[in-house]
C-alpha positions as YAML, in Angstrom:
chain: A
units: angstrom
residues:
- id: 1
  name: UNK
  ca: [-17.42, 15.22, 1.48]
- id: 2
  name: UNK
  ca: [-18.06, 11.77, 0.07]
- id: 3
  name: UNK
  ca: [-16.71, 10.30, -3.14]
- id: 4
  name: UNK
  ca: [-18.48, 7.26, -4.57]
- id: 5
  name: UNK
  ca: [-16.11, 5.22, -6.74]
- id: 6
  name: UNK
  ca: [-18.24, 3.05, -9.01]
- id: 7
  name: UNK
  ca: [-16.77, 0.40, -11.30]
- id: 8
  name: UNK
  ca: [-18.58, -0.33, -14.55]
- id: 9
  name: UNK
  ca: [-20.30, -3.69, -15.10]
- id: 10
  name: UNK
  ca: [-18.42, -6.61, -16.64]
- id: 11
  name: UNK
  ca: [-17.17, -5.80, -20.14]
- id: 12
  name: UNK
  ca: [-17.85, -8.07, -23.06]
- id: 13
  name: UNK
  ca: [-14.33, -9.39, -23.53]
- id: 14
  name: UNK
  ca: [-12.57, -12.72, -23.17]
- id: 15
  name: UNK
  ca: [-10.90, -13.34, -19.82]
- id: 16
  name: UNK
  ca: [-7.16, -12.72, -19.87]
- id: 17
  name: UNK
  ca: [-7.38, -9.89, -22.41]
- id: 18
  name: UNK
  ca: [-5.49, -6.65, -21.82]
- id: 19
  name: UNK
  ca: [-7.89, -3.74, -22.00]
- id: 20
  name: UNK
  ca: [-7.70, -0.29, -20.56]
- id: 21
  name: UNK
  ca: [-8.46, 2.41, -23.11]
- id: 22
  name: UNK
  ca: [-9.98, -0.22, -25.41]
- id: 23
  name: UNK
  ca: [-13.60, 0.90, -25.77]
- id: 24
  name: UNK
  ca: [-15.59, -2.21, -24.94]
- id: 25
  name: UNK
  ca: [-19.31, -2.46, -24.19]
- id: 26
  name: UNK
  ca: [-20.43, -3.87, -20.86]
- id: 27
  name: UNK
  ca: [-22.88, -6.69, -20.39]
- id: 28
  name: UNK
  ca: [-26.34, -5.05, -20.65]
- id: 29
  name: UNK
  ca: [-28.02, -7.19, -17.97]
- id: 30
  name: UNK
  ca: [-25.15, -6.67, -15.52]
- id: 31
  name: UNK
  ca: [-25.25, -2.94, -16.25]
- id: 32
  name: UNK
  ca: [-28.98, -2.78, -15.46]
- id: 33
  name: UNK
  ca: [-28.46, -4.73, -12.24]
- id: 34
  name: UNK
  ca: [-25.59, -2.45, -11.12]
- id: 35
  name: UNK
  ca: [-27.63, 0.66, -11.96]
- id: 36
  name: UNK
  ca: [-30.62, -0.56, -9.97]
- id: 37
  name: UNK
  ca: [-28.49, -1.34, -6.91]
- id: 38
  name: UNK
  ca: [-26.71, 2.01, -7.06]
- id: 39
  name: UNK
  ca: [-29.88, 4.00, -7.77]
- id: 40
  name: UNK
  ca: [-31.41, 2.54, -4.61]
- id: 41
  name: UNK
  ca: [-28.67, 3.94, -2.34]
- id: 42
  name: UNK
  ca: [-27.40, 7.17, -3.90]
- id: 43
  name: UNK
  ca: [-28.50, 10.31, -2.04]
- id: 44
  name: UNK
  ca: [-30.74, 12.75, -3.95]
- id: 45
  name: UNK
  ca: [-29.22, 15.19, -6.42]
- id: 46
  name: UNK
  ca: [-25.82, 13.54, -6.78]
- id: 47
  name: UNK
  ca: [-23.38, 14.69, -9.44]
- id: 48
  name: UNK
  ca: [-21.98, 11.91, -11.63]
- id: 49
  name: UNK
  ca: [-18.62, 12.27, -13.32]
- id: 50
  name: UNK
  ca: [-17.75, 9.48, -15.68]
- id: 51
  name: UNK
  ca: [-15.23, 7.99, -18.05]
- id: 52
  name: UNK
  ca: [-16.09, 8.43, -21.71]
- id: 53
  name: UNK
  ca: [-15.53, 4.73, -22.41]
- id: 54
  name: UNK
  ca: [-18.82, 3.07, -23.33]
- id: 55
  name: UNK
  ca: [-18.78, 0.55, -20.49]
- id: 56
  name: UNK
  ca: [-19.05, 3.51, -18.08]
- id: 57
  name: UNK
  ca: [-21.40, 5.54, -20.24]
- id: 58
  name: UNK
  ca: [-23.81, 2.57, -20.34]
- id: 59
  name: UNK
  ca: [-23.99, 2.52, -16.54]
- id: 60
  name: UNK
  ca: [-24.50, 6.29, -16.37]
- id: 61
  name: UNK
  ca: [-27.31, 6.11, -18.95]
- id: 62
  name: UNK
  ca: [-29.00, 3.33, -16.98]
- id: 63
  name: UNK
  ca: [-28.68, 5.33, -13.74]
- id: 64
  name: UNK
  ca: [-30.10, 8.46, -15.34]
- id: 65
  name: UNK
  ca: [-33.03, 6.41, -16.58]
- id: 66
  name: UNK
  ca: [-33.79, 5.40, -13.00]
- id: 67
  name: UNK
  ca: [-32.97, 8.64, -11.21]
- id: 68
  name: UNK
  ca: [-34.02, 11.90, -12.87]
- id: 69
  name: UNK
  ca: [-32.50, 13.90, -9.99]
- id: 70
  name: UNK
  ca: [-28.93, 12.95, -10.95]
- id: 71
  name: UNK
  ca: [-26.73, 15.12, -13.15]
- id: 72
  name: UNK
  ca: [-23.76, 13.92, -15.13]
- id: 73
  name: UNK
  ca: [-20.56, 15.23, -16.61]
- id: 74
  name: UNK
  ca: [-18.08, 13.28, -18.75]
- id: 75
  name: UNK
  ca: [-14.47, 13.48, -17.61]
- id: 76
  name: UNK
  ca: [-11.67, 12.10, -19.80]
- id: 77
  name: UNK
  ca: [-9.39, 11.97, -16.73]
- id: 78
  name: UNK
  ca: [-11.52, 9.09, -15.37]
- id: 79
  name: UNK
  ca: [-10.62, 6.72, -18.25]
- id: 80
  name: UNK
  ca: [-8.67, 3.55, -17.57]
- id: 81
  name: UNK
  ca: [-4.93, 3.44, -18.26]
- id: 82
  name: UNK
  ca: [-3.97, 3.23, -21.94]
- id: 83
  name: UNK
  ca: [-1.87, 0.15, -22.74]
- id: 84
  name: UNK
  ca: [-1.12, 1.18, -26.33]
- id: 85
  name: UNK
  ca: [-0.34, -1.77, -28.63]
- id: 86
  name: UNK
  ca: [-1.11, -4.20, -25.80]
- id: 87
  name: UNK
  ca: [-4.81, -3.29, -25.94]
- id: 88
  name: UNK
  ca: [-6.88, -6.25, -27.06]
- id: 89
  name: UNK
  ca: [-4.02, -8.75, -26.75]
- id: 90
  name: UNK
  ca: [-4.02, -11.63, -24.32]
- id: 91
  name: UNK
  ca: [-1.78, -10.90, -21.33]
- id: 92
  name: UNK
  ca: [-0.06, -14.26, -21.79]
- id: 93
  name: UNK
  ca: [0.85, -13.32, -25.39]
- id: 94
  name: UNK
  ca: [2.38, -9.95, -24.57]
- id: 95
  name: UNK
  ca: [5.56, -11.67, -23.49]
- id: 96
  name: UNK
  ca: [7.55, -11.96, -20.31]
- id: 97
  name: UNK
  ca: [10.28, -9.58, -21.52]
- id: 98
  name: UNK
  ca: [7.77, -6.80, -22.25]
- id: 99
  name: UNK
  ca: [6.08, -7.24, -18.88]
- id: 100
  name: UNK
  ca: [9.46, -7.30, -17.10]
- id: 101
  name: UNK
  ca: [10.48, -4.05, -18.82]
- id: 102
  name: UNK
  ca: [7.37, -2.44, -17.37]
- id: 103
  name: UNK
  ca: [8.00, -3.88, -13.91]
- id: 104
  name: UNK
  ca: [11.64, -2.73, -14.00]
- id: 105
  name: UNK
  ca: [10.63, 0.90, -14.63]
- id: 106
  name: UNK
  ca: [7.09, 0.81, -13.30]
- id: 107
  name: UNK
  ca: [6.63, 4.56, -12.96]
- id: 108
  name: UNK
  ca: [7.89, 5.69, -16.36]
- id: 109
  name: UNK
  ca: [7.72, 2.77, -18.78]
- id: 110
  name: UNK
  ca: [4.94, 3.14, -21.35]
- id: 111
  name: UNK
  ca: [3.47, -0.37, -21.67]
- id: 112
  name: UNK
  ca: [2.70, -1.07, -25.30]
- id: 113
  name: UNK
  ca: [3.73, 2.52, -26.07]
- id: 114
  name: UNK
  ca: [0.67, 3.76, -24.19]
- id: 115
  name: UNK
  ca: [0.52, 5.67, -20.92]
- id: 116
  name: UNK
  ca: [3.02, 5.38, -18.07]
- id: 117
  name: UNK
  ca: [1.86, 4.89, -14.48]
- id: 118
  name: UNK
  ca: [3.35, 8.32, -13.74]
- id: 119
  name: UNK
  ca: [1.15, 9.91, -16.44]
- id: 120
  name: UNK
  ca: [-1.88, 7.90, -15.34]
- id: 121
  name: UNK
  ca: [-1.47, 8.91, -11.68]
- id: 122
  name: UNK
  ca: [-1.10, 12.54, -12.71]
- id: 123
  name: UNK
  ca: [-4.30, 12.40, -14.73]
- id: 124
  name: UNK
  ca: [-6.30, 10.77, -11.93]
- id: 125
  name: UNK
  ca: [-4.78, 13.18, -9.38]
- id: 126
  name: UNK
  ca: [-6.00, 16.11, -11.50]
- id: 127
  name: UNK
  ca: [-9.59, 14.78, -11.35]
- id: 128
  name: UNK
  ca: [-9.20, 13.98, -7.64]
- id: 129
  name: UNK
  ca: [-7.98, 17.50, -6.83]
- id: 130
  name: UNK
  ca: [-10.77, 19.08, -8.86]
- id: 131
  name: UNK
  ca: [-13.35, 17.00, -7.01]
- id: 132
  name: UNK
  ca: [-11.86, 17.90, -3.62]
- id: 133
  name: UNK
  ca: [-11.86, 21.60, -4.47]
- id: 134
  name: UNK
  ca: [-15.52, 21.43, -5.56]
- id: 135
  name: UNK
  ca: [-16.34, 20.27, -2.04]
- id: 136
  name: UNK
  ca: [-19.59, 18.42, -2.71]
- id: 137
  name: UNK
  ca: [-20.50, 14.75, -2.68]
- id: 138
  name: UNK
  ca: [-19.71, 13.22, -6.06]
- id: 139
  name: UNK
  ca: [-19.99, 9.91, -7.89]
- id: 140
  name: UNK
  ca: [-17.29, 8.71, -10.26]
- id: 141
  name: UNK
  ca: [-18.33, 6.00, -12.70]
- id: 142
  name: UNK
  ca: [-14.97, 4.66, -13.71]
- id: 143
  name: UNK
  ca: [-12.53, 1.74, -13.85]
- id: 144
  name: UNK
  ca: [-10.55, -0.47, -11.48]
- id: 145
  name: UNK
  ca: [-7.24, 1.26, -12.24]
- id: 146
  name: UNK
  ca: [-8.68, 4.68, -11.44]
- id: 147
  name: UNK
  ca: [-10.15, 3.37, -8.18]
- id: 148
  name: UNK
  ca: [-6.78, 1.86, -7.24]
- id: 149
  name: UNK
  ca: [-5.09, 5.19, -7.98]
- id: 150
  name: UNK
  ca: [-7.60, 7.00, -5.74]
- id: 151
  name: UNK
  ca: [-6.76, 4.60, -2.95]
- id: 152
  name: UNK
  ca: [-3.15, 5.77, -3.19]
- id: 153
  name: UNK
  ca: [-4.19, 9.42, -3.44]
- id: 154
  name: UNK
  ca: [-6.31, 9.09, -0.30]
- id: 155
  name: UNK
  ca: [-3.20, 7.84, 1.49]
- id: 156
  name: UNK
  ca: [-1.24, 10.89, 0.29]
- id: 157
  name: UNK
  ca: [0.75, 8.95, -2.31]
- id: 158
  name: UNK
  ca: [0.91, 10.62, -5.72]
- id: 159
  name: UNK
  ca: [3.61, 8.49, -7.32]
- id: 160
  name: UNK
  ca: [4.30, 4.77, -7.50]
- id: 161
  name: UNK
  ca: [7.78, 3.58, -8.37]
- id: 162
  name: UNK
  ca: [7.53, -0.14, -7.65]
- id: 163
  name: UNK
  ca: [4.99, -2.51, -9.16]
- id: 164
  name: UNK
  ca: [4.65, -4.17, -5.75]
- id: 165
  name: UNK
  ca: [3.25, -0.90, -4.35]
- id: 166
  name: UNK
  ca: [0.33, -0.82, -6.79]
- id: 167
  name: UNK
  ca: [-2.90, -1.81, -4.98]
- id: 168
  name: UNK
  ca: [-4.26, -5.20, -6.02]
- id: 169
  name: UNK
  ca: [-7.80, -4.91, -4.72]
- id: 170
  name: UNK
  ca: [-10.62, -3.02, -6.37]
- id: 171
  name: UNK
  ca: [-14.39, -3.33, -6.30]
- id: 172
  name: UNK
  ca: [-15.80, -6.12, -8.43]
- id: 173
  name: UNK
  ca: [-17.62, -5.20, -11.63]
- id: 174
  name: UNK
  ca: [-20.74, -3.19, -10.85]
- id: 175
  name: UNK
  ca: [-19.69, -2.51, -7.25]
- id: 176
  name: UNK
  ca: [-18.40, 0.60, -5.56]
- id: 177
  name: UNK
  ca: [-16.37, 2.06, -2.74]
- id: 178
  name: UNK
  ca: [-17.28, 5.11, -0.72]
- id: 179
  name: UNK
  ca: [-14.50, 7.33, 0.61]
- id: 180
  name: UNK
  ca: [-14.63, 10.45, 2.73]
- id: 181
  name: UNK
  ca: [-12.47, 13.34, 1.53]
- id: 182
  name: UNK
  ca: [-10.25, 15.18, 2.17]
- id: 183
  name: UNK
  ca: [-8.92, 13.86, 5.45]
- id: 184
  name: UNK
  ca: [-9.52, 10.14, 5.13]
- id: 185
  name: UNK
  ca: [-6.65, 7.72, 5.32]
- id: 186
  name: UNK
  ca: [-9.02, 4.80, 5.68]
- id: 187
  name: UNK
  ca: [-10.16, 2.74, 2.73]
- id: 188
  name: UNK
  ca: [-13.90, 2.93, 3.37]
- id: 189
  name: UNK
  ca: [-16.69, 0.40, 3.07]
- id: 190
  name: UNK
  ca: [-17.44, -1.62, -0.03]
- id: 191
  name: UNK
  ca: [-21.00, -2.13, -1.14]
- id: 192
  name: UNK
  ca: [-22.26, -4.76, -3.55]
- id: 193
  name: UNK
  ca: [-23.73, -3.51, -6.77]
...
């Protein structure tokens, strides 16, 4: 089965701002462009699962407007990591000591009092396992952190203890990755959105 991992379009936020669970809108023109590119390549009758954050819901609404054959289902497990009190702050104002505390206990520290990487990975793994059990091609409209977590899950890694083990790469805004489940260990092709 195939899993399409789609990242929302660029959010309307200043560069350098910490946002995960912060519910930001995406750029409308970029959302339309991403929806048009994705609508042109998705196979008929695909099931969309999506984060409830508005930047993802905007892309889903645009896709559904272009493709009446698609069905959608919201999934809270596909939300980005929650950074608690850090949400909306500039990364450079959070402070080196706070960032170091997270790095020192990467798996279990709750940055800004939000969600730990351990909790986040567990949440994404739950959605991943549900999708695998369903056994049909699926589209996730989600966030960079979720897509990075799936990369680890595809490699059989369910926990991350060191910050250096967290994947750095993710699709750009409005782009996607396509992975084959369940047996893939290869990070599949990237397509521009």
